[in-house]
PDB file of C-alpha atoms in Angstrom:
ATOM      1  CA  UNK X   1      37.958 -17.538  21.520  1.00 58.00           C
ATOM      2  CA  UNK X   2      40.947 -17.141  19.245  1.00 78.00           C
ATOM      3  CA  UNK X   3      40.766 -14.879  16.223  1.00 81.00           C
ATOM      4  CA  UNK X   4      41.265 -17.776  13.788  1.00 79.00           C
ATOM      5  CA  UNK X   5      38.287 -19.630  15.300  1.00 81.00           C
ATOM      6  CA  UNK X   6      36.092 -16.581  14.802  1.00 80.00           C
ATOM      7  CA  UNK X   7      37.243 -16.294  11.188  1.00 79.00           C
ATOM      8  CA  UNK X   8      36.342 -19.962  10.634  1.00 82.00           C
ATOM      9  CA  UNK X   9      32.818 -19.398  11.988  1.00 87.00           C
ATOM     10  CA  UNK X  10      31.988 -16.376   9.816  1.00 89.00           C
ATOM     11  CA  UNK X  11      31.413 -18.315   6.560  1.00 91.00           C
ATOM     12  CA  UNK X  12      29.162 -20.784   8.415  1.00 92.00           C
ATOM     13  CA  UNK X  13      27.218 -17.821   9.777  1.00 92.00           C
ATOM     14  CA  UNK X  14      26.851 -16.410   6.225  1.00 89.00           C
ATOM     15  CA  UNK X  15      25.694 -19.757   4.854  1.00 93.00           C
ATOM     16  CA  UNK X  16      23.298 -20.390   7.759  1.00 95.00           C
ATOM     17  CA  UNK X  17      21.679 -16.955   7.680  1.00 95.00           C
ATOM     18  CA  UNK X  18      21.453 -17.171   3.883  1.00 95.00           C
ATOM     19  CA  UNK X  19      19.698 -20.537   4.000  1.00 95.00           C
ATOM     20  CA  UNK X  20      17.336 -19.259   6.693  1.00 95.00           C
ATOM     21  CA  UNK X  21      16.327 -16.198   4.652  1.00 94.00           C
ATOM     22  CA  UNK X  22      16.007 -18.180   1.407  1.00 95.00           C
ATOM     23  CA  UNK X  23      13.825 -20.756   3.204  1.00 95.00           C
ATOM     24  CA  UNK X  24      11.592 -18.019   4.636  1.00 93.00           C
ATOM     25  CA  UNK X  25      11.235 -16.509   1.140  1.00 91.00           C
ATOM     26  CA  UNK X  26      10.331 -19.868  -0.392  1.00 92.00           C
ATOM     27  CA  UNK X  27       7.761 -20.519   2.346  1.00 91.00           C
ATOM     28  CA  UNK X  28       6.247 -17.067   1.738  1.00 85.00           C
ATOM     29  CA  UNK X  29       6.071 -17.755  -2.011  1.00 85.00           C
ATOM     30  CA  UNK X  30       4.357 -21.120  -1.441  1.00 84.00           C
ATOM     31  CA  UNK X  31       1.789 -19.488   0.838  1.00 79.00           C
ATOM     32  CA  UNK X  32       1.248 -16.668  -1.667  1.00 76.00           C
ATOM     33  CA  UNK X  33       0.666 -19.119  -4.528  1.00 79.00           C
ATOM     34  CA  UNK X  34      -1.486 -21.690  -2.685  1.00 79.00           C
ATOM     35  CA  UNK X  35      -4.677 -20.410  -4.316  1.00 79.00           C
ATOM     36  CA  UNK X  36      -3.544 -20.612  -7.930  1.00 81.00           C
ATOM     37  CA  UNK X  37      -5.689 -23.725  -8.608  1.00 84.00           C
ATOM     38  CA  UNK X  38      -8.641 -22.695  -6.464  1.00 91.00           C
ATOM     39  CA  UNK X  39     -12.009 -21.514  -7.741  1.00 92.00           C
ATOM     40  CA  UNK X  40     -12.538 -17.782  -8.163  1.00 92.00           C
ATOM     41  CA  UNK X  41     -15.481 -15.492  -7.452  1.00 95.00           C
ATOM     42  CA  UNK X  42     -15.786 -11.748  -7.845  1.00 95.00           C
ATOM     43  CA  UNK X  43     -15.614  -9.629  -4.737  1.00 96.00           C
ATOM     44  CA  UNK X  44     -16.178  -5.920  -4.164  1.00 96.00           C
ATOM     45  CA  UNK X  45     -14.741  -3.569  -1.599  1.00 96.00           C
ATOM     46  CA  UNK X  46     -17.601  -2.505   0.667  1.00 96.00           C
ATOM     47  CA  UNK X  47     -15.623  -0.504   3.199  1.00 94.00           C
ATOM     48  CA  UNK X  48     -12.342  -0.027   5.002  1.00 94.00           C
ATOM     49  CA  UNK X  49     -11.160  -0.614   8.538  1.00 92.00           C
ATOM     50  CA  UNK X  50      -8.917   2.372   9.259  1.00 91.00           C
ATOM     51  CA  UNK X  51      -6.324   2.508  12.001  1.00 90.00           C
ATOM     52  CA  UNK X  52      -3.229   4.502  12.902  1.00 93.00           C
ATOM     53  CA  UNK X  53       0.126   2.804  12.569  1.00 90.00           C
ATOM     54  CA  UNK X  54       3.374   4.102  14.099  1.00 88.00           C
ATOM     55  CA  UNK X  55       6.846   3.429  12.794  1.00 85.00           C
ATOM     56  CA  UNK X  56      10.009   3.135  14.888  1.00 87.00           C
ATOM     57  CA  UNK X  57      10.513   6.925  14.794  1.00 88.00           C
ATOM     58  CA  UNK X  58       7.033   7.507  16.177  1.00 86.00           C
ATOM     59  CA  UNK X  59       5.634   8.860  12.901  1.00 90.00           C
ATOM     60  CA  UNK X  60       1.988   7.925  12.479  1.00 92.00           C
ATOM     61  CA  UNK X  61       0.241   6.906   9.249  1.00 92.00           C
ATOM     62  CA  UNK X  62      -3.451   6.236   8.704  1.00 92.00           C
ATOM     63  CA  UNK X  63      -3.681   2.703   7.278  1.00 93.00           C
ATOM     64  CA  UNK X  64      -6.726   1.121   5.644  1.00 93.00           C
ATOM     65  CA  UNK X  65      -7.676  -2.555   5.365  1.00 94.00           C
ATOM     66  CA  UNK X  66     -10.355  -3.219   2.769  1.00 94.00           C
ATOM     67  CA  UNK X  67     -13.435  -5.248   3.659  1.00 95.00           C
ATOM     68  CA  UNK X  68     -14.359  -7.386   0.668  1.00 96.00           C
ATOM     69  CA  UNK X  69     -17.816  -8.841   0.086  1.00 96.00           C
ATOM     70  CA  UNK X  70     -18.371 -11.871  -2.148  1.00 96.00           C
ATOM     71  CA  UNK X  71     -21.050 -14.496  -2.828  1.00 95.00           C
ATOM     72  CA  UNK X  72     -20.387 -18.184  -2.550  1.00 91.00           C
ATOM     73  CA  UNK X  73     -23.121 -20.795  -3.029  1.00 88.00           C
ATOM     74  CA  UNK X  74     -25.785 -18.093  -2.746  1.00 91.00           C
ATOM     75  CA  UNK X  75     -24.463 -16.792   0.574  1.00 93.00           C
ATOM     76  CA  UNK X  76     -22.942 -13.295   0.891  1.00 95.00           C
ATOM     77  CA  UNK X  77     -19.775 -13.242   2.989  1.00 95.00           C
ATOM     78  CA  UNK X  78     -17.112 -10.726   3.922  1.00 95.00           C
ATOM     79  CA  UNK X  79     -13.384 -11.029   4.484  1.00 94.00           C
ATOM     80  CA  UNK X  80     -10.684  -8.489   5.304  1.00 94.00           C
ATOM     81  CA  UNK X  81      -7.908  -7.961   2.791  1.00 91.00           C
ATOM     82  CA  UNK X  82      -4.571  -9.418   3.861  1.00 82.00           C
ATOM     83  CA  UNK X  83      -2.811  -6.118   3.086  1.00 83.00           C
ATOM     84  CA  UNK X  84      -3.217  -2.724   4.714  1.00 86.00           C
ATOM     85  CA  UNK X  85      -2.285   0.384   2.759  1.00 87.00           C
ATOM     86  CA  UNK X  86      -2.252   4.145   3.162  1.00 87.00           C
ATOM     87  CA  UNK X  87      -3.713   4.514  -0.368  1.00 87.00           C
ATOM     88  CA  UNK X  88      -6.933   2.470  -0.297  1.00 89.00           C
ATOM     89  CA  UNK X  89      -8.794   1.342  -3.403  1.00 90.00           C
ATOM     90  CA  UNK X  90     -12.219   2.985  -3.664  1.00 93.00           C
ATOM     91  CA  UNK X  91     -15.350   1.336  -2.319  1.00 95.00           C
ATOM     92  CA  UNK X  92     -16.942  -0.651  -5.154  1.00 95.00           C
ATOM     93  CA  UNK X  93     -13.594  -1.740  -6.644  1.00 94.00           C
ATOM     94  CA  UNK X  94     -13.582  -5.320  -7.875  1.00 94.00           C
ATOM     95  CA  UNK X  95     -11.276  -7.787  -6.133  1.00 93.00           C
ATOM     96  CA  UNK X  96     -10.541 -11.393  -7.021  1.00 92.00           C
ATOM     97  CA  UNK X  97     -11.480 -13.832  -4.247  1.00 93.00           C
ATOM     98  CA  UNK X  98     -10.421 -17.465  -4.402  1.00 92.00           C
ATOM     99  CA  UNK X  99     -11.609 -20.356  -2.280  1.00 93.00           C
ATOM    100  CA  UNK X 100     -10.487 -23.907  -1.758  1.00 92.00           C
ATOM    101  CA  UNK X 101     -13.101 -26.174  -3.409  1.00 92.00           C
ATOM    102  CA  UNK X 102     -12.334 -28.885  -0.824  1.00 92.00           C
ATOM    103  CA  UNK X 103     -12.828 -26.419   2.062  1.00 92.00           C
ATOM    104  CA  UNK X 104     -14.901 -23.360   1.020  1.00 89.00           C
ATOM    105  CA  UNK X 105     -14.113 -21.719   4.387  1.00 89.00           C
ATOM    106  CA  UNK X 106     -10.486 -21.420   3.230  1.00 90.00           C
ATOM    107  CA  UNK X 107     -10.691 -18.126   1.305  1.00 90.00           C
ATOM    108  CA  UNK X 108      -8.141 -15.556   0.188  1.00 88.00           C
ATOM    109  CA  UNK X 109      -7.975 -12.317  -1.755  1.00 88.00           C
ATOM    110  CA  UNK X 110      -6.180 -13.299  -4.941  1.00 84.00           C
ATOM    111  CA  UNK X 111      -3.435 -10.871  -5.859  1.00 79.00           C
ATOM    112  CA  UNK X 112      -0.604 -13.098  -7.075  1.00 66.00           C
ATOM    113  CA  UNK X 113       2.842 -11.879  -6.205  1.00 62.00           C
ATOM    114  CA  UNK X 114       1.533  -8.738  -4.526  1.00 67.00           C
ATOM    115  CA  UNK X 115       4.449  -9.303  -2.171  1.00 67.00           C
ATOM    116  CA  UNK X 116       6.690 -10.448  -5.020  1.00 71.00           C
ATOM    117  CA  UNK X 117       9.462  -7.898  -4.503  1.00 78.00           C
ATOM    118  CA  UNK X 118       9.661  -8.698  -0.793  1.00 79.00           C
ATOM    119  CA  UNK X 119       9.695 -12.444  -1.496  1.00 85.00           C
ATOM    120  CA  UNK X 120      12.320 -11.949  -4.218  1.00 87.00           C
ATOM    121  CA  UNK X 121      14.557 -10.057  -1.806  1.00 88.00           C
ATOM    122  CA  UNK X 122      14.331 -12.828   0.783  1.00 90.00           C
ATOM    123  CA  UNK X 123      15.044 -15.603  -1.720  1.00 92.00           C
ATOM    124  CA  UNK X 124      17.633 -13.649  -3.724  1.00 93.00           C
ATOM    125  CA  UNK X 125      19.666 -12.186  -0.890  1.00 93.00           C
ATOM    126  CA  UNK X 126      19.352 -15.369   1.161  1.00 95.00           C
ATOM    127  CA  UNK X 127      20.645 -17.429  -1.751  1.00 95.00           C
ATOM    128  CA  UNK X 128      23.478 -14.940  -2.319  1.00 95.00           C
ATOM    129  CA  UNK X 129      24.540 -15.114   1.331  1.00 94.00           C
ATOM    130  CA  UNK X 130      24.339 -18.921   1.284  1.00 94.00           C
ATOM    131  CA  UNK X 131      26.453 -19.039  -1.883  1.00 94.00           C
ATOM    132  CA  UNK X 132      29.064 -16.643  -0.469  1.00 93.00           C
ATOM    133  CA  UNK X 133      29.238 -18.657   2.750  1.00 93.00           C
ATOM    134  CA  UNK X 134      29.506 -21.968   0.913  1.00 92.00           C
ATOM    135  CA  UNK X 135      32.248 -20.733  -1.446  1.00 93.00           C
ATOM    136  CA  UNK X 136      34.093 -19.247   1.533  1.00 90.00           C
ATOM    137  CA  UNK X 137      33.887 -22.569   3.406  1.00 89.00           C
ATOM    138  CA  UNK X 138      35.156 -24.518   0.373  1.00 90.00           C
ATOM    139  CA  UNK X 139      37.997 -22.072  -0.343  1.00 88.00           C
ATOM    140  CA  UNK X 140      39.019 -21.835   3.321  1.00 79.00           C
ATOM    141  CA  UNK X 141      38.935 -25.638   3.606  1.00 74.00           C
ATOM    142  CA  UNK X 142      41.244 -25.987   0.602  1.00 53.00           C
ATOM    143  CA  UNK X 143      44.028 -24.058   2.352  1.00 56.00           C
TER     144      UNK X 143
END
């Protein structure tokens, strides 16, 4: 492949990767916000599921996933939190639990934008890469 062909592909790569990351970020945000119109009940942390997690260097960290108990239609139920942490909230802490009124089995721990920074990075950097790639394509096409 000639060097000029490679240089012509780079802006398309930037734009494509940028759109992919921005799309992933938007999908994550939509999933995170799906419960904003659902009904809410109070939940309490009743325990933690603890497990060891290893990073790529082999360092191990004790992670905790809260077990949350809530009552819905007179029935007590439990769900695991969607986030594990190495600094768990104490047992008895109140958590917001939301459920879909059309499908009460569809339940989530409500912590809006708990992953907001991560989502913002995906959308922001993805959009930046897409913009750089698009401008590069337009400028290169004008010459």
